[in-house]
C-alpha positions as a printed NumPy array, in Angstrom:
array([[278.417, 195.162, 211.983],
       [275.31 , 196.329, 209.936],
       [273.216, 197.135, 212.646],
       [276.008, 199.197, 214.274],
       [276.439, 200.477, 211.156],
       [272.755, 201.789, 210.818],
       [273.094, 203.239, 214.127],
       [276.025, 205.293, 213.588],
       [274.272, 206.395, 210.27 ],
       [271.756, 207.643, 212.9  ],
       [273.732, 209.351, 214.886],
       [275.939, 211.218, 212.391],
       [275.63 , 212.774, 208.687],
       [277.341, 210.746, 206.189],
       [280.211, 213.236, 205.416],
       [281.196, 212.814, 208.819],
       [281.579, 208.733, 208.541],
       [284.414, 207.096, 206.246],
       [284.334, 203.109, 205.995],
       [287.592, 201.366, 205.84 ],
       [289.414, 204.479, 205.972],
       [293.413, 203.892, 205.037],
       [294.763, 205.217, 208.596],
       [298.857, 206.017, 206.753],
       [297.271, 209.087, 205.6  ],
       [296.311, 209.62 , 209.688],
       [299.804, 208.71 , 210.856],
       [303.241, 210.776, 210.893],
       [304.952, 206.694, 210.34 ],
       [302.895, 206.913, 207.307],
       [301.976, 203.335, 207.887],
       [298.599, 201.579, 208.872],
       [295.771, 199.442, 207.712],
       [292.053, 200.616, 207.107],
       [289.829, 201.178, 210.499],
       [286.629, 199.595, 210.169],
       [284.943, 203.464, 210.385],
       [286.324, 206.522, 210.561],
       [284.287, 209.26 , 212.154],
       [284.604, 213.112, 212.803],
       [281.654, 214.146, 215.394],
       [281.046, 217.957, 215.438],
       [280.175, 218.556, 218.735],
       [279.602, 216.898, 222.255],
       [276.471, 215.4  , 221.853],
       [277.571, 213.704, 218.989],
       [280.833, 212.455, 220.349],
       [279.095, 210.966, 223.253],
       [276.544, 209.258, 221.066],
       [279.452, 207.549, 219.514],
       [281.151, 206.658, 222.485],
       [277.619, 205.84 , 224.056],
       [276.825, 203.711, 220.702],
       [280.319, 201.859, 221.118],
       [279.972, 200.813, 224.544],
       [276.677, 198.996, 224.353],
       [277.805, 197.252, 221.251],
       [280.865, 196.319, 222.659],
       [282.905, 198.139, 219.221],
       [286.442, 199.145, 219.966],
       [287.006, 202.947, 220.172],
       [289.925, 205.373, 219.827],
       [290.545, 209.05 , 219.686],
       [293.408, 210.046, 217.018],
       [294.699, 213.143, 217.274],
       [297.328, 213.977, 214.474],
       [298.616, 210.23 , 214.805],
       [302.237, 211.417, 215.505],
       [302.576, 208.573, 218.835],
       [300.655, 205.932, 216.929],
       [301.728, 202.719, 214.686],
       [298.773, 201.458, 213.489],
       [299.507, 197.458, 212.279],
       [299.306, 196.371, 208.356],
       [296.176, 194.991, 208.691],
       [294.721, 197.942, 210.277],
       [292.179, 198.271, 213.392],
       [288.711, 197.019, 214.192],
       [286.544, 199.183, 215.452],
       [286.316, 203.442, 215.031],
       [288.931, 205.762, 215.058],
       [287.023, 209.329, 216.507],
       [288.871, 212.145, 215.23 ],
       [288.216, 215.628, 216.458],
       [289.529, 217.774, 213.951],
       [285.906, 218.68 , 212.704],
       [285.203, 220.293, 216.189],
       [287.796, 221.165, 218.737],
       [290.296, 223.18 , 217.036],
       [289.82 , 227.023, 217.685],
       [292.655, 228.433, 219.884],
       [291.702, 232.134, 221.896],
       [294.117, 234.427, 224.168],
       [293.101, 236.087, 226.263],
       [295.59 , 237.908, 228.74 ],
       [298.294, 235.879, 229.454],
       [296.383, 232.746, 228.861],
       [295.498, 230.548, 226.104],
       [292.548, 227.79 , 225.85 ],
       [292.874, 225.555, 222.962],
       [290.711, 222.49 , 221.356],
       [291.951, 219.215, 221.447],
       [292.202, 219.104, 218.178],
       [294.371, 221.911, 217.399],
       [298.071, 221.69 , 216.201],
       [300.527, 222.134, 219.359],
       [302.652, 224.074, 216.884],
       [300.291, 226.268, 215.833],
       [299.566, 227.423, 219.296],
       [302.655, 227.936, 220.254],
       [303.271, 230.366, 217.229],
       [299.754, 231.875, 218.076],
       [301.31 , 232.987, 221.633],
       [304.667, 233.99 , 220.232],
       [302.522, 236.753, 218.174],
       [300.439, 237.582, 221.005],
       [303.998, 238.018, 223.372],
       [303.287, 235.09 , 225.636],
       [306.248, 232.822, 226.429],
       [306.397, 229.265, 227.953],
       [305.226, 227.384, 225.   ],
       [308.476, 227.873, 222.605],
       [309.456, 224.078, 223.809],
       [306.172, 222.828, 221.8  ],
       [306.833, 224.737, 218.219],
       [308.425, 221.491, 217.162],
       [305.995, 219.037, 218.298],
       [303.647, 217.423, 215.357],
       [301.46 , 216.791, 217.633],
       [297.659, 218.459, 219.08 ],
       [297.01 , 219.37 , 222.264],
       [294.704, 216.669, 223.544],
       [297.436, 213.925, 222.554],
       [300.017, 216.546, 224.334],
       [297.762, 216.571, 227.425],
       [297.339, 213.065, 227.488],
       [301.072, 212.16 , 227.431],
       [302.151, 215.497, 228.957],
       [304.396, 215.738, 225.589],
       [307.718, 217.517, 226.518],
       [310.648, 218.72 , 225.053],
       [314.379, 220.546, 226.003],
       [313.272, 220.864, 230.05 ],
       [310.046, 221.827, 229.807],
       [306.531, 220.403, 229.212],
       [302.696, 220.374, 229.211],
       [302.513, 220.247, 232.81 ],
       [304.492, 223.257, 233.643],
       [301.55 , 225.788, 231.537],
       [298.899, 224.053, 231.716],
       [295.625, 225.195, 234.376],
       [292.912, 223.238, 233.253],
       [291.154, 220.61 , 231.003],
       [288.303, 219.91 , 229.518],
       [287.252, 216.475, 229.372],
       [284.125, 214.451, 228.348],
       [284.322, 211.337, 231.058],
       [283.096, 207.304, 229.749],
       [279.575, 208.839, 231.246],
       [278.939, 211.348, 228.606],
       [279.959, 214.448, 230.952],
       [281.757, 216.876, 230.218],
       [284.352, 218.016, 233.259],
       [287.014, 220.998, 233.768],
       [289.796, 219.163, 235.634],
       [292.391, 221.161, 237.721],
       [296.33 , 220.38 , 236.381],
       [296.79 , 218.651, 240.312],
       [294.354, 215.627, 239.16 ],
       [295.632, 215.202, 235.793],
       [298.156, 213.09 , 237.553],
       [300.576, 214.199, 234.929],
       [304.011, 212.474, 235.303],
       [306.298, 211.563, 232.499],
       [304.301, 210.701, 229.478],
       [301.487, 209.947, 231.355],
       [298.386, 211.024, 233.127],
       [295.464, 209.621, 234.236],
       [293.452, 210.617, 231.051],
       [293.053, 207.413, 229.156],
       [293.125, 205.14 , 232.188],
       [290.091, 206.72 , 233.526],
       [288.292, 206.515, 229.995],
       [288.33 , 210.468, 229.312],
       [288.507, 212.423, 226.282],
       [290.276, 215.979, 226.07 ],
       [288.08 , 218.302, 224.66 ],
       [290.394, 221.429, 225.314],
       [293.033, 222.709, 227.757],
       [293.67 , 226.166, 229.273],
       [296.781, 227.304, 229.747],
       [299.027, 229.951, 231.718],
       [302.03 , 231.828, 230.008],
       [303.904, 234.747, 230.574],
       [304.214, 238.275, 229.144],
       [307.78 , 238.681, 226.803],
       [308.556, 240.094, 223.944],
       [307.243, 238.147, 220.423],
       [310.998, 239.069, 218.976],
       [312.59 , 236.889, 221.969],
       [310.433, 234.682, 221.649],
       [310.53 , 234.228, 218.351],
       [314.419, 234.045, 218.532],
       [314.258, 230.851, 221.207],
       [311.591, 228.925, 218.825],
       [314.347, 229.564, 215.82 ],
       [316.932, 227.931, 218.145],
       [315.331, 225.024, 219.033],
       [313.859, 224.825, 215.381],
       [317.802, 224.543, 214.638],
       [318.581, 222.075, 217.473],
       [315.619, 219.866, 216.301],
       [316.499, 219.882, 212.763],
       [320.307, 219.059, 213.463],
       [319.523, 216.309, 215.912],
       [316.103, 214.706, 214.971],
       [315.921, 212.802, 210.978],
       [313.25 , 215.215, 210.738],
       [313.616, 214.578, 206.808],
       [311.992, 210.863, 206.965],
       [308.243, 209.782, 208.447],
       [308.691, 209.043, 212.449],
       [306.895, 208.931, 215.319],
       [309.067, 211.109, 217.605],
       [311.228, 209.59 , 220.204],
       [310.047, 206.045, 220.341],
       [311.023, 204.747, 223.385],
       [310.609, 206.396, 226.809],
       [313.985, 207.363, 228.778],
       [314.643, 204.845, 231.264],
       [315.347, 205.845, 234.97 ],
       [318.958, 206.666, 234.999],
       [319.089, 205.856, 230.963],
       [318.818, 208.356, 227.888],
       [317.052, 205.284, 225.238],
       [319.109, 206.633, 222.226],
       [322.643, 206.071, 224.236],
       [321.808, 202.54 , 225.304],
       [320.596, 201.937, 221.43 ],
       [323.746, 203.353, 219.826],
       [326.196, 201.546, 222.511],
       [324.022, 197.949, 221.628],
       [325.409, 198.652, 218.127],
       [321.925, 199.139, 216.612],
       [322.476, 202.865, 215.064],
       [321.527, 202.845, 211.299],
       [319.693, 198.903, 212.463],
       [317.13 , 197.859, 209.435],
       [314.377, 195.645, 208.785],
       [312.869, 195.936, 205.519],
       [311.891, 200.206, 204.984],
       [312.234, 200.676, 208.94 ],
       [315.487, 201.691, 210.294],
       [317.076, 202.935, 214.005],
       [318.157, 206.659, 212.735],
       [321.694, 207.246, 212.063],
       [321.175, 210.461, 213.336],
       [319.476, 209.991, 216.215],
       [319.418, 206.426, 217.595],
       [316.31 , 207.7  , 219.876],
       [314.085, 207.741, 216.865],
       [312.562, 204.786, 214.825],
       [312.207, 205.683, 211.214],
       [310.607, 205.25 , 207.602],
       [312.972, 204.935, 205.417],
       [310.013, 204.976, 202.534],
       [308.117, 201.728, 201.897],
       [308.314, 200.222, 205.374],
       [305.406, 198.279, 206.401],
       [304.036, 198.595, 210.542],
       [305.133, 195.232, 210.888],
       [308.831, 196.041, 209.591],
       [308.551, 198.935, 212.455],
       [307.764, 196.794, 215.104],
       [309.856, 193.555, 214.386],
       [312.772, 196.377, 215.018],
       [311.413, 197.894, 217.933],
       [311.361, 194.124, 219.411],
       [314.3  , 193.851, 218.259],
       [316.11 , 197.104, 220.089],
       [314.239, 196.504, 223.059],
       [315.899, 192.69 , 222.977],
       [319.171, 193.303, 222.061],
       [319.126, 196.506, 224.929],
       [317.902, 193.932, 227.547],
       [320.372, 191.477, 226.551],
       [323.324, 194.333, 226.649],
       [322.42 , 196.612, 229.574],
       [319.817, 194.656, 231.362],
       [317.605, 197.722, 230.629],
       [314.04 , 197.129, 229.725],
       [313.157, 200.003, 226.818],
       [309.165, 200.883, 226.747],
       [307.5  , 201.831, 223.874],
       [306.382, 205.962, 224.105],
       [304.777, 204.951, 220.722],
       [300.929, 203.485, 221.393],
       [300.566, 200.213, 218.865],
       [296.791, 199.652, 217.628],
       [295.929, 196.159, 215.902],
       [297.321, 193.104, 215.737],
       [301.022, 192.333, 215.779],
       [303.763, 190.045, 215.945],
       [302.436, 186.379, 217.082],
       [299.105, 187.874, 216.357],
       [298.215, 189.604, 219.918],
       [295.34 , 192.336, 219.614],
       [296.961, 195.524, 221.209]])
C-alpha cells in the first residue's frame, strides 16, 4: 500500500489521515479492529479525490458516520474508513425548515428545532445516530421517520458530482434507500417541519426520552435494534419466545430488557457479537421459521472467515 499511501499523503494534510486507527473508539458496540487509514476530508474536492484515489487502486472504502449501525470485526477492516465529521456538520433553520450536514448528530438537530418551535423531529432526539446514516437507512422511531420530513438531499454520486435528490427518488422504504446501492454519499439533507410551540415540544421529546430509557438497556454499548422487524413479526417477541432473553456469549448478551437489542456487556469482542447474532437468527429460524436480518451493517472478516 505505499504508493497509495503517498497518494493519499497528496491529496490530504497529515492531520486529516490516521494509520491503523482503533475503530471501538468510532463505534457505539465499542468494538472493532484498526482500519488500514482513517481519513477526515474537509470539503468536496477532497472527498472525491479520496473516493477517486480508491477506485483506481481498487482500496476498499466506507463512510462512518457516528458508527451507531456498525460492528466492525476483531481484526478490523482493510481499506479507509471516510469520516465526515471535519466538514458536514453545521445545521441552519430557516422558516420552518432545517438543512443539516451529514455529519451532524440527529439528536442535536432535533433539539436545534425544538428551540426554534419546529415539530416533526421529536421521534429522532433519541437516535445516536447523524443524519447521513439516518438518510441512508431512513432511521425511524415510535411511528415516524426520516422519510416523513425530509425534502431533499445532497449527495456526491461514484462520479465525483455532487446532486440535490428529491425525497420521491431516495427510494426510501424501511431501512433502506437507494443511497449506498447506487454508490452515493450524503453530504446534507433538507428538511420540512412544522410551526408548534418549543414547550410542547419539548414535553413529547421528555416522553419518549422516558419511554426509551425504560425500554431500551440504554446503560450498556449497543447498536440500536439489531435486527430488522420481520413482515408480520416484531424481532424482539420472536427472540424472547425462542428463549434467548438475557442469551450470552462471552461479553455479548441478548438484553434482558429488551430482547430487540444486542448488547456489550463490557469486554465483548465483535466476534462474541456476531457468534450470538448467528446464533438468534438460528435458533428463530429453527422456532418460528422466521428468517431475522441483520439492521446492523458488519465490516471485516467474520465467522468462517468471509470478507463482508
Amino acid at each position: 500500500m505505499s504508493s497509495f499511501s503517498e497518494k493519499l499523503f497528496q491529496i490530504l494534510p497529515a492531520e486529516q489521515i490516521r494509520r491503523e486507527e482503533p475503530m471501538d473508539v468510532h463505534t457505539t458496540f465499542r468494538v472493532g479492529g484498526p482500519a488500514d487509514y482513517y481519513v477526515e476530508p474537509a470539503d468536496v474536492s477532497e472527498l472525491a479525490a479520496v473516493r477517486e484515489l480508491c477506485r483506481k487502486e481498487n482500496v476498499p472504502c466506507e463512510i462512518l458516520g457516528n458508527g451507531s449501525n456498525l460492528l466492525i470485526a476483531d481484526r478490523g477492516v482493510r481499506g479507509v474508513m471516510i469520516s465526515l465529521k471535519r466538514g458536514w456538520s453545521e445545521t441552519t433553520v430557516r422558516g420552518d425548515g432545517i438543512r443539516a450536514g451529514a455529519a451532524a448528530m440527529l439528536a442535536g438537530v432535533s433539539r436545534q428545532a425544538q428551540r426554534a418551535g419546529l415539530a416533526g423531529l421529536e421521534f429522532a432526539s433519541g437516535i445516536p445516530g447523524t443524519v447521513g446514516g439516518a438518510v441512508v437507512m431512513n432511521a425511524g422511531a415510535y411511528g415516524s421517520e426520516m422519510k416523513a420530513i425530509l425534502t431533499e438531499v445532497v449527495v456526491l454520486t461514484p462520479e465525483g458530482e455532487e446532486k440535490t435528490l428529491s425525497v420521491e427518488k431516495l427510494e426510501l422504504g424501511y431501512r433502506t434507500s437507494c443511497i449506498s446501492r447506487n454508490g452515493y454519499v450524503v453530504l446534507g439533507a433538507g428538511m420540512k417541519l412544522m410551526r408548534s410551540d418549543p414547550d410542547v415540544i419539548a414535553q413529547k421529546m421528555e416522553e419518549l426520552a422516558a419511554l426509551r430509557k425504560a425500554k431500551q438497556p440504554l446503560e450498556y454499548a449497543s447498536a440500536g435494534s439489531t435486527f430488522k422487524r420481520p413482515e408480520g413479526y416484531f424481532a424482539g417477541k420472536l427472540i424472547q419466545d425462542a428463549g434467548l432473553r438475557g442469551f450470552c456469549i462471552g461479553g455479548a448478551q441478548v438484553s434482558e430488557k429488551h430482547c430487540g437489542f444486542v448488547i456489550n456487556r463490557g469486554g465483548a469482542s465483535a466476534a462474541d457479537i456476531y457468534r450470538l447474532c448467528r446464533q438468534v437468527q438460528q435458533n428463530v429460524k429453527e422456532k418460528f421459521g422466521v428468517t431475522l436480518e441483520m439492521e446492523v451493517k458488519l465490516l471485516g472478516t467474520f465467522g468462517s472467515g468471509e470478507e463482508i
